mmCIF file of C-alpha atoms in Angstrom:
data_model
loop_
_atom_site.group_PDB
_atom_site.id
_atom_site.type_symbol
_atom_site.label_atom_id
_atom_site.label_comp_id
_atom_site.label_asym_id
_atom_site.label_seq_id
_atom_site.Cartn_x
_atom_site.Cartn_y
_atom_site.Cartn_z
ATOM 1 C CA UNK A 1 0.000 0.000 0.000
ATOM 2 C CA UNK A 2 1.242 3.478 -0.811
ATOM 3 C CA UNK A 3 2.631 5.269 2.184
ATOM 4 C CA UNK A 4 1.398 8.777 2.645
ATOM 5 C CA UNK A 5 3.987 11.433 1.955
ATOM 6 C CA UNK A 6 3.526 14.535 4.064
ATOM 7 C CA UNK A 7 4.649 17.867 2.639
ATOM 8 C CA UNK A 8 7.743 19.421 4.188
ATOM 9 C CA UNK A 9 10.521 21.895 3.627
ATOM 10 C CA UNK A 10 12.289 19.729 1.061
ATOM 11 C CA UNK A 11 9.617 17.488 -0.322
ATOM 12 C CA UNK A 12 8.315 16.007 2.910
ATOM 13 C CA UNK A 13 9.024 12.819 4.806
ATOM 14 C CA UNK A 14 7.584 9.357 4.683
ATOM 15 C CA UNK A 15 6.042 8.411 8.047
ATOM 16 C CA UNK A 16 5.865 4.810 9.229
ATOM 17 C CA UNK A 17 2.884 2.642 8.433
ATOM 18 C CA UNK A 18 -0.235 3.624 10.451
ATOM 19 C CA UNK A 19 -1.204 1.213 13.243
ATOM 20 C CA UNK A 20 -3.254 -1.741 12.076
ATOM 21 C CA UNK A 21 -6.023 -0.973 14.583
ATOM 22 C CA UNK A 22 -6.495 2.548 13.227
ATOM 23 C CA UNK A 23 -6.867 1.147 9.720
ATOM 24 C CA UNK A 24 -9.326 -1.467 10.929
ATOM 25 C CA UNK A 25 -11.474 1.202 12.615
ATOM 26 C CA UNK A 26 -11.931 3.074 9.363
ATOM 27 C CA UNK A 27 -14.941 2.462 7.203
ATOM 28 C CA UNK A 28 -14.425 1.509 3.534
ATOM 29 C CA UNK A 29 -15.171 5.086 2.337
ATOM 30 C CA UNK A 30 -12.599 6.399 4.806
ATOM 31 C CA UNK A 31 -10.034 3.948 3.502
ATOM 32 C CA UNK A 32 -10.794 4.944 -0.068
ATOM 33 C CA UNK A 33 -10.291 8.617 0.737
ATOM 34 C CA UNK A 34 -7.068 7.837 2.616
ATOM 35 C CA UNK A 35 -5.684 5.882 -0.332
ATOM 36 C CA UNK A 36 -6.638 8.682 -2.702
ATOM 37 C CA UNK A 37 -4.767 11.189 -0.543
ATOM 38 C CA UNK A 38 -1.782 8.829 -0.351
ATOM 39 C CA UNK A 39 -1.540 8.498 -4.123
ATOM 40 C CA UNK A 40 -1.871 12.264 -4.603
ATOM 41 C CA UNK A 41 0.757 13.193 -2.017
ATOM 42 C CA UNK A 42 3.066 10.386 -3.164
ATOM 43 C CA UNK A 43 3.347 11.975 -6.594
ATOM 44 C CA UNK A 44 3.113 15.594 -5.427
ATOM 45 C CA UNK A 45 6.724 16.291 -4.488
ATOM 46 C CA UNK A 46 7.698 19.804 -5.623
ATOM 47 C CA UNK A 47 11.320 19.530 -4.426
ATOM 48 C CA UNK A 48 11.785 16.360 -6.479
ATOM 49 C CA UNK A 49 10.209 18.009 -9.518
ATOM 50 C CA UNK A 50 12.618 20.944 -9.264
ATOM 51 C CA UNK A 51 15.684 18.715 -8.837
ATOM 52 C CA UNK A 52 14.632 16.472 -11.728
ATOM 53 C CA UNK A 53 14.798 19.466 -14.094
ATOM 54 C CA UNK A 54 18.453 20.121 -13.256
ATOM 55 C CA UNK A 55 21.169 18.542 -15.432
ATOM 56 C CA UNK A 56 23.505 15.945 -13.979
ATOM 57 C CA UNK A 57 27.199 16.871 -13.759
ATOM 58 C CA UNK A 58 29.149 13.731 -14.640
ATOM 59 C CA UNK A 59 32.869 13.469 -13.927
ATOM 60 C CA UNK A 60 35.592 11.756 -15.924
ATOM 61 C CA UNK A 61 37.690 9.254 -13.968
ATOM 62 C CA UNK A 62 40.734 11.407 -14.783
ATOM 63 C CA UNK A 63 39.122 14.348 -12.975
ATOM 64 C CA UNK A 64 38.373 12.081 -10.012
ATOM 65 C CA UNK A 65 41.951 10.803 -10.029
ATOM 66 C CA UNK A 66 43.733 14.153 -10.093
ATOM 67 C CA UNK A 67 41.326 15.921 -7.734
ATOM 68 C CA UNK A 68 41.528 13.060 -5.246
ATOM 69 C CA UNK A 69 44.613 14.349 -3.462
ATOM 70 C CA UNK A 70 45.678 17.569 -1.765
ATOM 71 C CA UNK A 71 48.246 18.606 0.808
ATOM 72 C CA UNK A 72 45.755 20.157 3.194
ATOM 73 C CA UNK A 73 42.921 17.621 2.787
ATOM 74 C CA UNK A 74 40.646 20.153 1.100
ATOM 75 C CA UNK A 75 39.879 17.620 -1.645
ATOM 76 C CA UNK A 76 37.657 15.683 0.762
ATOM 77 C CA UNK A 77 35.447 18.687 1.538
ATOM 78 C CA UNK A 78 35.250 19.563 -2.176
ATOM 79 C CA UNK A 79 34.224 15.984 -2.975
ATOM 80 C CA UNK A 80 31.545 16.002 -0.272
ATOM 81 C CA UNK A 81 30.116 19.297 -1.495
ATOM 82 C CA UNK A 82 29.989 17.994 -5.058
ATOM 83 C CA UNK A 83 28.068 14.918 -3.886
ATOM 84 C CA UNK A 84 25.720 17.044 -1.804
ATOM 85 C CA UNK A 85 24.742 18.954 -4.939
ATOM 86 C CA UNK A 86 24.822 16.044 -7.383
ATOM 87 C CA UNK A 87 23.259 13.019 -5.683
ATOM 88 C CA UNK A 88 19.787 14.552 -5.086
ATOM 89 C CA UNK A 89 19.643 15.547 -8.767
ATOM 90 C CA UNK A 90 20.488 12.046 -9.968
ATOM 91 C CA UNK A 91 18.045 10.445 -7.548
ATOM 92 C CA UNK A 92 15.322 12.840 -8.685
ATOM 93 C CA UNK A 93 15.953 11.775 -12.296
ATOM 94 C CA UNK A 94 15.411 8.148 -11.279
ATOM 95 C CA UNK A 95 12.244 8.981 -9.346
ATOM 96 C CA UNK A 96 10.978 10.633 -12.513
ATOM 97 C CA UNK A 97 11.724 7.349 -14.298
ATOM 98 C CA UNK A 98 9.664 5.383 -11.790
ATOM 99 C CA UNK A 99 6.781 7.813 -12.255
ATOM 100 C CA UNK A 100 6.874 7.167 -16.007
ATOM 101 C CA UNK A 101 6.343 3.421 -15.604
ATOM 102 C CA UNK A 102 2.977 2.004 -16.648
ATOM 103 C CA UNK A 103 0.653 2.453 -13.677
ATOM 104 C CA UNK A 104 -0.003 -1.275 -13.197
ATOM 105 C CA UNK A 105 3.762 -1.871 -12.909
ATOM 106 C CA UNK A 106 4.446 1.174 -10.746
ATOM 107 C CA UNK A 107 1.829 -0.025 -8.241
ATOM 108 C CA UNK A 108 3.488 -3.404 -7.770
ATOM 109 C CA UNK A 109 4.456 -3.545 -4.051
ATOM 110 C CA UNK A 110 8.074 -4.513 -4.742
ATOM 111 C CA UNK A 111 8.568 -1.850 -7.409
ATOM 112 C CA UNK A 112 6.829 0.630 -5.121
ATOM 113 C CA UNK A 113 9.233 -0.289 -2.329
ATOM 114 C CA UNK A 114 12.206 0.588 -4.558
ATOM 115 C CA UNK A 115 10.466 3.821 -5.575
ATOM 116 C CA UNK A 116 10.053 4.698 -1.893
ATOM 117 C CA UNK A 117 13.736 3.899 -1.223
ATOM 118 C CA UNK A 118 14.682 6.529 -3.776
ATOM 119 C CA UNK A 119 12.264 9.073 -2.304
ATOM 120 C CA UNK A 120 13.638 8.483 1.191
ATOM 121 C CA UNK A 121 17.205 8.818 -0.085
ATOM 122 C CA UNK A 122 16.319 12.098 -1.809
ATOM 123 C CA UNK A 123 14.779 13.486 1.366
ATOM 124 C CA UNK A 124 17.670 12.453 3.610
ATOM 125 C CA UNK A 125 20.281 13.891 1.245
ATOM 126 C CA UNK A 126 18.314 17.086 0.577
ATOM 127 C CA UNK A 127 17.694 17.731 4.264
ATOM 128 C CA UNK A 128 21.380 17.411 5.154
ATOM 129 C CA UNK A 129 22.770 20.831 6.191
ATOM 130 C CA UNK A 130 25.519 22.477 4.115
ATOM 131 C CA UNK A 131 28.908 20.847 4.593
ATOM 132 C CA UNK A 132 31.214 23.437 6.115
ATOM 133 C CA UNK A 133 33.693 21.534 8.265
ATOM 134 C CA UNK A 134 35.174 18.086 8.863
ATOM 135 C CA UNK A 135 32.488 17.211 11.398
ATOM 136 C CA UNK A 136 29.781 17.858 8.797
ATOM 137 C CA UNK A 137 31.650 15.717 6.290
ATOM 138 C CA UNK A 138 32.011 12.861 8.777
ATOM 139 C CA UNK A 139 28.250 12.846 9.392
ATOM 140 C CA UNK A 140 27.681 12.962 5.619
ATOM 141 C CA UNK A 141 29.899 9.889 5.219
ATOM 142 C CA UNK A 142 27.780 8.062 7.793
ATOM 143 C CA UNK A 143 24.675 8.944 5.786
ATOM 144 C CA UNK A 144 26.296 7.670 2.556
ATOM 145 C CA UNK A 145 27.176 4.360 4.217
ATOM 146 C CA UNK A 146 23.609 3.991 5.461
ATOM 147 C CA UNK A 147 22.162 4.663 1.988
ATOM 148 C CA UNK A 148 24.595 2.257 0.307
ATOM 149 C CA UNK A 149 23.411 -0.424 2.721
ATOM 150 C CA UNK A 150 19.727 0.459 2.286
ATOM 151 C CA UNK A 151 19.997 0.204 -1.521
ATOM 152 C CA UNK A 152 22.237 -2.856 -1.832
ATOM 153 C CA UNK A 153 19.384 -5.137 -2.980
ATOM 154 C CA UNK A 154 17.773 -2.788 -5.517
ATOM 155 C CA UNK A 155 18.765 -4.887 -8.556
ATOM 156 C CA UNK A 156 17.211 -8.030 -7.092
ATOM 157 C CA UNK A 157 14.100 -6.146 -5.973
ATOM 158 C CA UNK A 158 13.571 -4.673 -9.442
ATOM 159 C CA UNK A 159 13.916 -8.123 -11.000
ATOM 160 C CA UNK A 160 11.486 -9.655 -8.522
ATOM 161 C CA UNK A 161 8.966 -6.847 -8.920
ATOM 162 C CA UNK A 162 8.955 -7.063 -12.704
ATOM 163 C CA UNK A 163 8.668 -10.808 -12.512
ATOM 164 C CA UNK A 164 5.645 -10.473 -10.212
ATOM 165 C CA UNK A 165 3.791 -8.293 -12.723
ATOM 166 C CA UNK A 166 5.106 -10.028 -15.842
ATOM 167 C CA UNK A 167 1.623 -10.911 -17.088
ATOM 168 C CA UNK A 168 0.976 -7.192 -17.581
ATOM 169 C CA UNK A 169 4.106 -6.737 -19.722
ATOM 170 C CA UNK A 170 3.387 -7.313 -23.395
ATOM 171 C CA UNK A 171 6.878 -6.518 -24.682
ATOM 172 C CA UNK A 172 9.872 -6.755 -22.350
ATOM 173 C CA UNK A 173 11.960 -4.597 -24.672
ATOM 174 C CA UNK A 174 9.822 -1.568 -23.870
ATOM 175 C CA UNK A 175 11.241 -1.565 -20.331
ATOM 176 C CA UNK A 176 14.864 -1.855 -21.452
ATOM 177 C CA UNK A 177 15.491 1.946 -21.469
ATOM 178 C CA UNK A 178 14.081 2.260 -17.933
ATOM 179 C CA UNK A 179 16.143 -0.647 -16.616
ATOM 180 C CA UNK A 180 19.329 0.382 -18.412
ATOM 181 C CA UNK A 181 19.087 3.915 -17.063
ATOM 182 C CA UNK A 182 18.076 2.884 -13.539
ATOM 183 C CA UNK A 183 20.813 0.268 -13.172
ATOM 184 C CA UNK A 184 23.614 2.325 -14.717
ATOM 185 C CA UNK A 185 22.619 5.429 -12.777
ATOM 186 C CA UNK A 186 22.674 3.328 -9.631
ATOM 187 C CA UNK A 187 26.168 2.085 -10.543
ATOM 188 C CA UNK A 188 27.355 5.655 -11.117
ATOM 189 C CA UNK A 189 25.992 6.908 -7.804
ATOM 190 C CA UNK A 190 27.472 3.979 -5.902
ATOM 191 C CA UNK A 191 30.845 4.554 -7.570
ATOM 192 C CA UNK A 192 30.810 8.244 -6.623
ATOM 193 C CA UNK A 193 29.772 7.503 -3.031
ATOM 194 C CA UNK A 194 32.289 4.682 -2.675
ATOM 195 C CA UNK A 195 35.002 6.919 -4.158
ATOM 196 C CA UNK A 196 34.350 9.640 -1.606
ATOM 197 C CA UNK A 197 34.388 7.185 1.298
ATOM 198 C CA UNK A 198 37.602 5.612 -0.027
ATOM 199 C CA UNK A 199 39.343 9.004 -0.158
ATOM 200 C CA UNK A 200 39.680 8.665 3.622
ATOM 201 C CA UNK A 201 41.714 5.472 3.209
ATOM 202 C CA UNK A 202 45.454 5.357 2.596
ATOM 203 C CA UNK A 203 45.581 2.323 0.338
ATOM 204 C CA UNK A 204 48.675 1.622 -1.796
ATOM 205 C CA UNK A 205 48.148 2.202 -5.547
ATOM 206 C CA UNK A 206 44.661 3.648 -4.968
ATOM 207 C CA UNK A 207 43.148 7.116 -5.123
ATOM 208 C CA UNK A 208 39.608 6.611 -3.891
ATOM 209 C CA UNK A 209 38.207 3.714 -5.924
ATOM 210 C CA UNK A 210 40.693 4.257 -8.777
ATOM 211 C CA UNK A 211 43.593 1.812 -8.891
ATOM 212 C CA UNK A 212 46.622 3.556 -10.374
ATOM 213 C CA UNK A 213 48.292 0.250 -11.387
ATOM 214 C CA UNK A 214 45.494 -2.210 -12.018
ATOM 215 C CA UNK A 215 46.525 -5.687 -13.131
ATOM 216 C CA UNK A 216 43.619 -7.185 -15.112
ATOM 217 C CA UNK A 217 45.228 -10.614 -14.765
ATOM 218 C CA UNK A 218 45.154 -10.468 -10.952
ATOM 219 C CA UNK A 219 41.570 -9.219 -10.915
ATOM 220 C CA UNK A 220 40.495 -12.003 -13.269
ATOM 221 C CA UNK A 221 42.310 -14.575 -11.117
ATOM 222 C CA UNK A 222 40.426 -13.367 -8.037
ATOM 223 C CA UNK A 223 37.044 -13.893 -9.690
ATOM 224 C CA UNK A 224 38.120 -17.153 -11.315
ATOM 225 C CA UNK A 225 38.848 -18.551 -7.838
ATOM 226 C CA UNK A 226 35.453 -17.357 -6.636
ATOM 227 C CA UNK A 227 33.548 -18.798 -9.616
ATOM 228 C CA UNK A 228 35.403 -22.124 -9.387
ATOM 229 C CA UNK A 229 34.437 -22.497 -5.719
ATOM 230 C CA UNK A 230 30.794 -21.948 -6.616
ATOM 231 C CA UNK A 231 31.048 -24.391 -9.494
ATOM 232 C CA UNK A 232 32.719 -27.070 -7.396
ATOM 233 C CA UNK A 233 30.053 -26.639 -4.735
ATOM 234 C CA UNK A 234 27.308 -27.171 -7.317
ATOM 235 C CA UNK A 235 28.814 -29.783 -9.644
ATOM 236 C CA UNK A 236 31.667 -31.360 -7.666
ATOM 237 C CA UNK A 237 34.214 -30.038 -10.157
ATOM 238 C CA UNK A 238 35.036 -26.895 -12.142
ATOM 239 C CA UNK A 239 36.788 -26.167 -15.432
ATOM 240 C CA UNK A 240 40.345 -24.920 -15.297
ATOM 241 C CA UNK A 241 40.858 -21.392 -16.553
ATOM 242 C CA UNK A 242 43.878 -20.354 -18.609
ATOM 243 C CA UNK A 243 44.734 -16.661 -18.916
ATOM 244 C CA UNK A 244 46.808 -15.423 -21.849
ATOM 245 C CA UNK A 245 47.449 -12.286 -23.881
ATOM 246 C CA UNK A 246 48.781 -9.128 -22.212
ATOM 247 C CA UNK A 247 49.099 -10.713 -18.794
ATOM 248 C CA UNK A 248 51.712 -8.189 -17.570
ATOM 249 C CA UNK A 249 49.608 -5.113 -18.405
ATOM 250 C CA UNK A 250 49.065 -2.492 -15.697
ATOM 251 C CA UNK A 251 47.238 0.814 -16.018
ATOM 252 C CA UNK A 252 44.946 3.188 -14.077
ATOM 253 C CA UNK A 253 41.420 1.794 -13.905
ATOM 254 C CA UNK A 254 38.367 1.459 -11.680
ATOM 255 C CA UNK A 255 38.012 -2.185 -10.607
ATOM 256 C CA UNK A 256 34.514 -1.783 -9.132
ATOM 257 C CA UNK A 257 32.551 -2.299 -12.409
ATOM 258 C CA UNK A 258 34.657 -5.359 -13.193
ATOM 259 C CA UNK A 259 33.755 -6.717 -9.766
ATOM 260 C CA UNK A 260 30.134 -6.724 -10.989
ATOM 261 C CA UNK A 261 30.703 -8.070 -14.486
ATOM 262 C CA UNK A 262 33.552 -10.606 -14.303
ATOM 263 C CA UNK A 263 31.914 -13.064 -11.858
ATOM 264 C CA UNK A 264 28.756 -13.035 -13.992
ATOM 265 C CA UNK A 265 30.621 -13.846 -17.199
ATOM 266 C CA UNK A 266 32.856 -16.473 -15.591
ATOM 267 C CA UNK A 267 30.042 -18.301 -13.811
ATOM 268 C CA UNK A 268 28.069 -18.395 -17.071
ATOM 269 C CA UNK A 269 31.036 -19.937 -18.889
ATOM 270 C CA UNK A 270 31.618 -22.497 -16.131
ATOM 271 C CA UNK A 271 27.962 -23.410 -15.843
ATOM 272 C CA UNK A 272 27.626 -23.899 -19.596
ATOM 273 C CA UNK A 273 30.794 -26.010 -19.645
ATOM 274 C CA UNK A 274 29.676 -28.269 -16.797
ATOM 275 C CA UNK A 275 26.091 -28.683 -18.009
ATOM 276 C CA UNK A 276 27.222 -29.622 -21.502
ATOM 277 C CA UNK A 277 29.560 -32.292 -20.081
ATOM 278 C CA UNK A 278 27.363 -33.892 -17.423
ATOM 279 C CA UNK A 279 28.441 -37.377 -18.548
ATOM 280 C CA UNK A 280 32.115 -36.542 -17.974
ATOM 281 C CA UNK A 281 32.112 -33.972 -15.136
ATOM 282 C CA UNK A 282 35.757 -34.697 -14.252
ATOM 283 C CA UNK A 283 36.986 -34.325 -17.802
ATOM 284 C CA UNK A 284 35.805 -30.955 -19.075
ATOM 285 C CA UNK A 285 37.533 -28.536 -21.448
ATOM 286 C CA UNK A 286 39.361 -25.488 -20.137
ATOM 287 C CA UNK A 287 38.006 -21.957 -20.292
ATOM 288 C CA UNK A 288 40.419 -19.494 -21.888
ATOM 289 C CA UNK A 289 40.528 -15.816 -20.899
ATOM 290 C CA UNK A 290 42.496 -13.513 -23.210
ATOM 291 C CA UNK A 291 43.560 -9.978 -22.239
ATOM 292 C CA UNK A 292 44.125 -7.447 -25.005
ATOM 293 C CA UNK A 293 45.421 -4.033 -23.939
ATOM 294 C CA UNK A 294 45.874 -1.092 -26.309
ATOM 295 C CA UNK A 295 46.001 2.707 -26.244
ATOM 296 C CA UNK A 296 42.219 3.122 -26.363
ATOM 297 C CA UNK A 297 40.625 0.259 -24.468
ATOM 298 C CA UNK A 298 40.924 -3.015 -22.620
ATOM 299 C CA UNK A 299 39.392 -6.135 -24.158
ATOM 300 C CA UNK A 300 38.749 -9.332 -22.205
ATOM 301 C CA UNK A 301 37.636 -12.396 -24.153
ATOM 302 C CA UNK A 302 36.203 -15.386 -22.290
ATOM 303 C CA UNK A 303 36.052 -18.526 -24.431
ATOM 304 C CA UNK A 304 34.225 -21.626 -23.268
ATOM 305 C CA UNK A 305 33.438 -24.954 -24.885
ATOM 306 C CA UNK A 306 30.001 -25.254 -23.359
ATOM 307 C CA UNK A 307 28.061 -26.081 -26.509
ATOM 308 C CA UNK A 308 27.237 -22.513 -27.540
ATOM 309 C CA UNK A 309 23.999 -20.571 -27.328
ATOM 310 C CA UNK A 310 21.067 -21.890 -29.413
ATOM 311 C CA UNK A 311 20.211 -19.803 -32.451
ATOM 312 C CA UNK A 312 16.804 -18.833 -31.100
ATOM 313 C CA UNK A 313 18.327 -17.482 -27.862
ATOM 314 C CA UNK A 314 21.390 -15.686 -29.190
ATOM 315 C CA UNK A 315 19.595 -12.378 -29.729
ATOM 316 C CA UNK A 316 17.831 -12.614 -26.381
ATOM 317 C CA UNK A 317 20.581 -13.342 -23.854
ATOM 318 C CA UNK A 318 21.539 -9.673 -23.460
ATOM 319 C CA UNK A 319 17.902 -8.592 -23.050
ATOM 320 C CA UNK A 320 16.061 -8.546 -19.724
ATOM 321 C CA UNK A 321 13.964 -11.691 -19.271
ATOM 322 C CA UNK A 322 11.913 -11.181 -16.146
ATOM 323 C CA UNK A 323 8.929 -12.920 -17.742
ATOM 324 C CA UNK A 324 10.827 -16.122 -18.561
ATOM 325 C CA UNK A 325 12.625 -16.555 -15.258
ATOM 326 C CA UNK A 326 11.066 -19.963 -14.631
ATOM 327 C CA UNK A 327 12.792 -21.361 -17.706
ATOM 328 C CA UNK A 328 16.203 -20.198 -16.516
ATOM 329 C CA UNK A 329 16.803 -23.331 -14.462
ATOM 330 C CA UNK A 330 16.767 -25.361 -17.671
ATOM 331 C CA UNK A 331 18.595 -22.773 -19.801
ATOM 332 C CA UNK A 332 22.268 -22.483 -18.799
ATOM 333 C CA UNK A 333 22.420 -18.952 -20.170
ATOM 334 C CA UNK A 334 19.510 -17.365 -18.301
ATOM 335 C CA UNK A 335 20.014 -18.163 -14.664
ATOM 336 C CA UNK A 336 20.124 -21.737 -13.435
ATOM 337 C CA UNK A 337 21.624 -23.402 -10.401
ATOM 338 C CA UNK A 338 23.885 -20.503 -9.435
ATOM 339 C CA UNK A 339 20.918 -18.296 -8.574
ATOM 340 C CA UNK A 340 21.089 -18.796 -4.802
ATOM 341 C CA UNK A 341 24.812 -19.435 -4.623
ATOM 342 C CA UNK A 342 25.755 -16.099 -6.106
ATOM 343 C CA UNK A 343 24.402 -14.369 -3.014
ATOM 344 C CA UNK A 344 27.860 -15.196 -1.701
ATOM 345 C CA UNK A 345 29.322 -12.664 -4.114
ATOM 346 C CA UNK A 346 27.855 -9.725 -2.209
ATOM 347 C CA UNK A 347 30.691 -7.455 -1.160
ATOM 348 C CA UNK A 348 30.958 -3.852 -0.023
ATOM 349 C CA UNK A 349 29.393 -2.129 -3.017
ATOM 350 C CA UNK A 350 28.497 -5.041 -5.272
ATOM 351 C CA UNK A 351 24.954 -6.335 -4.959
ATOM 352 C CA UNK A 352 23.738 -9.625 -6.398
ATOM 353 C CA UNK A 353 23.467 -9.676 -10.160
ATOM 354 C CA UNK A 354 21.970 -13.060 -10.787
ATOM 355 C CA UNK A 355 18.846 -14.930 -11.645
ATOM 356 C CA UNK A 356 15.639 -13.582 -13.171
ATOM 357 C CA UNK A 357 17.487 -13.171 -16.487
ATOM 358 C CA UNK A 358 19.251 -9.990 -15.316
ATOM 359 C CA UNK A 359 22.936 -10.998 -15.236
ATOM 360 C CA UNK A 360 24.066 -10.590 -18.843
ATOM 361 C CA UNK A 361 21.840 -7.605 -19.698
ATOM 362 C CA UNK A 362 23.037 -5.802 -16.580
ATOM 363 C CA UNK A 363 26.643 -6.556 -17.546
ATOM 364 C CA UNK A 364 25.938 -5.215 -21.036
ATOM 365 C CA UNK A 365 24.388 -2.027 -19.637
ATOM 366 C CA UNK A 366 27.366 -1.481 -17.303
ATOM 367 C CA UNK A 367 29.866 -1.988 -20.128
ATOM 368 C CA UNK A 368 28.035 0.507 -22.355
ATOM 369 C CA UNK A 369 27.798 3.014 -19.491
ATOM 370 C CA UNK A 370 31.595 2.840 -19.188
ATOM 371 C CA UNK A 371 32.098 3.597 -22.878
ATOM 372 C CA UNK A 372 32.523 -0.027 -23.887
ATOM 373 C CA UNK A 373 30.486 -2.999 -25.028
ATOM 374 C CA UNK A 374 29.631 -6.635 -24.321
ATOM 375 C CA UNK A 375 29.344 -8.885 -27.370
ATOM 376 C CA UNK A 376 28.755 -12.617 -27.712
ATOM 377 C CA UNK A 377 29.849 -14.888 -30.550
ATOM 378 C CA UNK A 378 28.387 -18.377 -30.450
ATOM 379 C CA UNK A 379 29.639 -21.465 -32.243
ATOM 380 C CA UNK A 380 26.542 -23.604 -31.848
ATOM 381 C CA UNK A 381 27.588 -27.100 -30.887
ATOM 382 C CA UNK A 382 31.029 -25.974 -29.711
ATOM 383 C CA UNK A 383 31.047 -22.980 -27.367
ATOM 384 C CA UNK A 384 30.784 -19.239 -26.850
ATOM 385 C CA UNK A 385 33.191 -16.308 -26.939
ATOM 386 C CA UNK A 386 32.246 -13.268 -24.858
ATOM 387 C CA UNK A 387 34.034 -9.988 -25.598
ATOM 388 C CA UNK A 388 34.069 -7.376 -22.837
ATOM 389 C CA UNK A 389 35.447 -4.067 -24.074
ATOM 390 C CA UNK A 390 36.078 -1.185 -21.629
ATOM 391 C CA UNK A 391 37.538 2.224 -22.473
ATOM 392 C CA UNK A 392 40.715 3.328 -20.703
ATOM 393 C CA UNK A 393 40.392 6.238 -18.298
ATOM 394 C CA UNK A 394 43.610 7.848 -19.599
ATOM 395 C CA UNK A 395 43.742 6.504 -23.139
ATOM 396 C CA UNK A 396 43.937 8.299 -26.474
ATOM 397 C CA UNK A 397 40.167 8.158 -26.989
ATOM 398 C CA UNK A 398 37.629 10.232 -25.107
ATOM 399 C CA UNK A 399 37.036 8.861 -21.630
ATOM 400 C CA UNK A 400 33.634 7.941 -20.247
ATOM 401 C CA UNK A 401 31.932 9.964 -17.531
ATOM 402 C CA UNK A 402 30.529 8.699 -14.238
#
């Protein structure tokens, strides 16, 4: 049920649910009037409307890198003040996106819960007093940590909500722009918040969340170990993974997006390999990961021999499939037995990105948001090659913005 939003200085606050007894004492006409008021006030948020009209100011990673240090520590206050201006605007844009959903979808309780999370975040951030001193900034950091925790399950909630109202969705592709924008905007906000919090840490080779000497080989090895443990837990064995190409490459990069995407791609390759060799689970072909580094971008190719993607699914695997989630257990490319196990992958900023047919399309959206791409080439009957291409933050080409 919609929670009533009371008007306030900056768009109002959402009170807790009314006591059950008070609701029970109301007559049906009273309840109808109360619901009508709730719907009206829920959408009548002048402060959100004003913020949603403002443009977002996106930063290049290079700007974040070189403004992430100062002798006197002033960079931390500047970063906090930027976030204080920017985050409410971005959240207001997403609230506007929720309002544009078809009414029958927007009223789904799970989708509505996510909508309310964004409204609450907007109100908390907007009501925070101007950041003038270190004490203000410390309290702002506490608020950011709370919001990161509150929103950690948004991807799963969106998938569940859309699955619940799937019978009302005639064409899943119509919701792709909403999901792409919501998920990538969420990634951008989490990266900015995590970057600010990390500026307080003195971590070797890091400025905020930017690694100044990232080794793609080491990052891949970390997620290979993780995916192999999951695979062994499920199937009793896991394919070996060979890494070749530019294995000695090091360059400035943000590992956080790769921490979302790499486990998804590797678990898909391992699952396909194991499920296409169920008769010989202890004699399966290797997975090969190739790193290609150049002046413009980084390319990671993951090659498996898991039988390939059927012709009729090849064009669908990078689309959102919340209405065909039940079939994912049989289809090794749309979900399957890793659905519950991948909860283990939750770490500081990375929420689950699994099941409900959201893994690959979310990875694709993240790659495109970062100025790159995610492409699949399938050799039906043999295997699949996945190409993840990500633009360098200091390369010759124009960098992406967060």
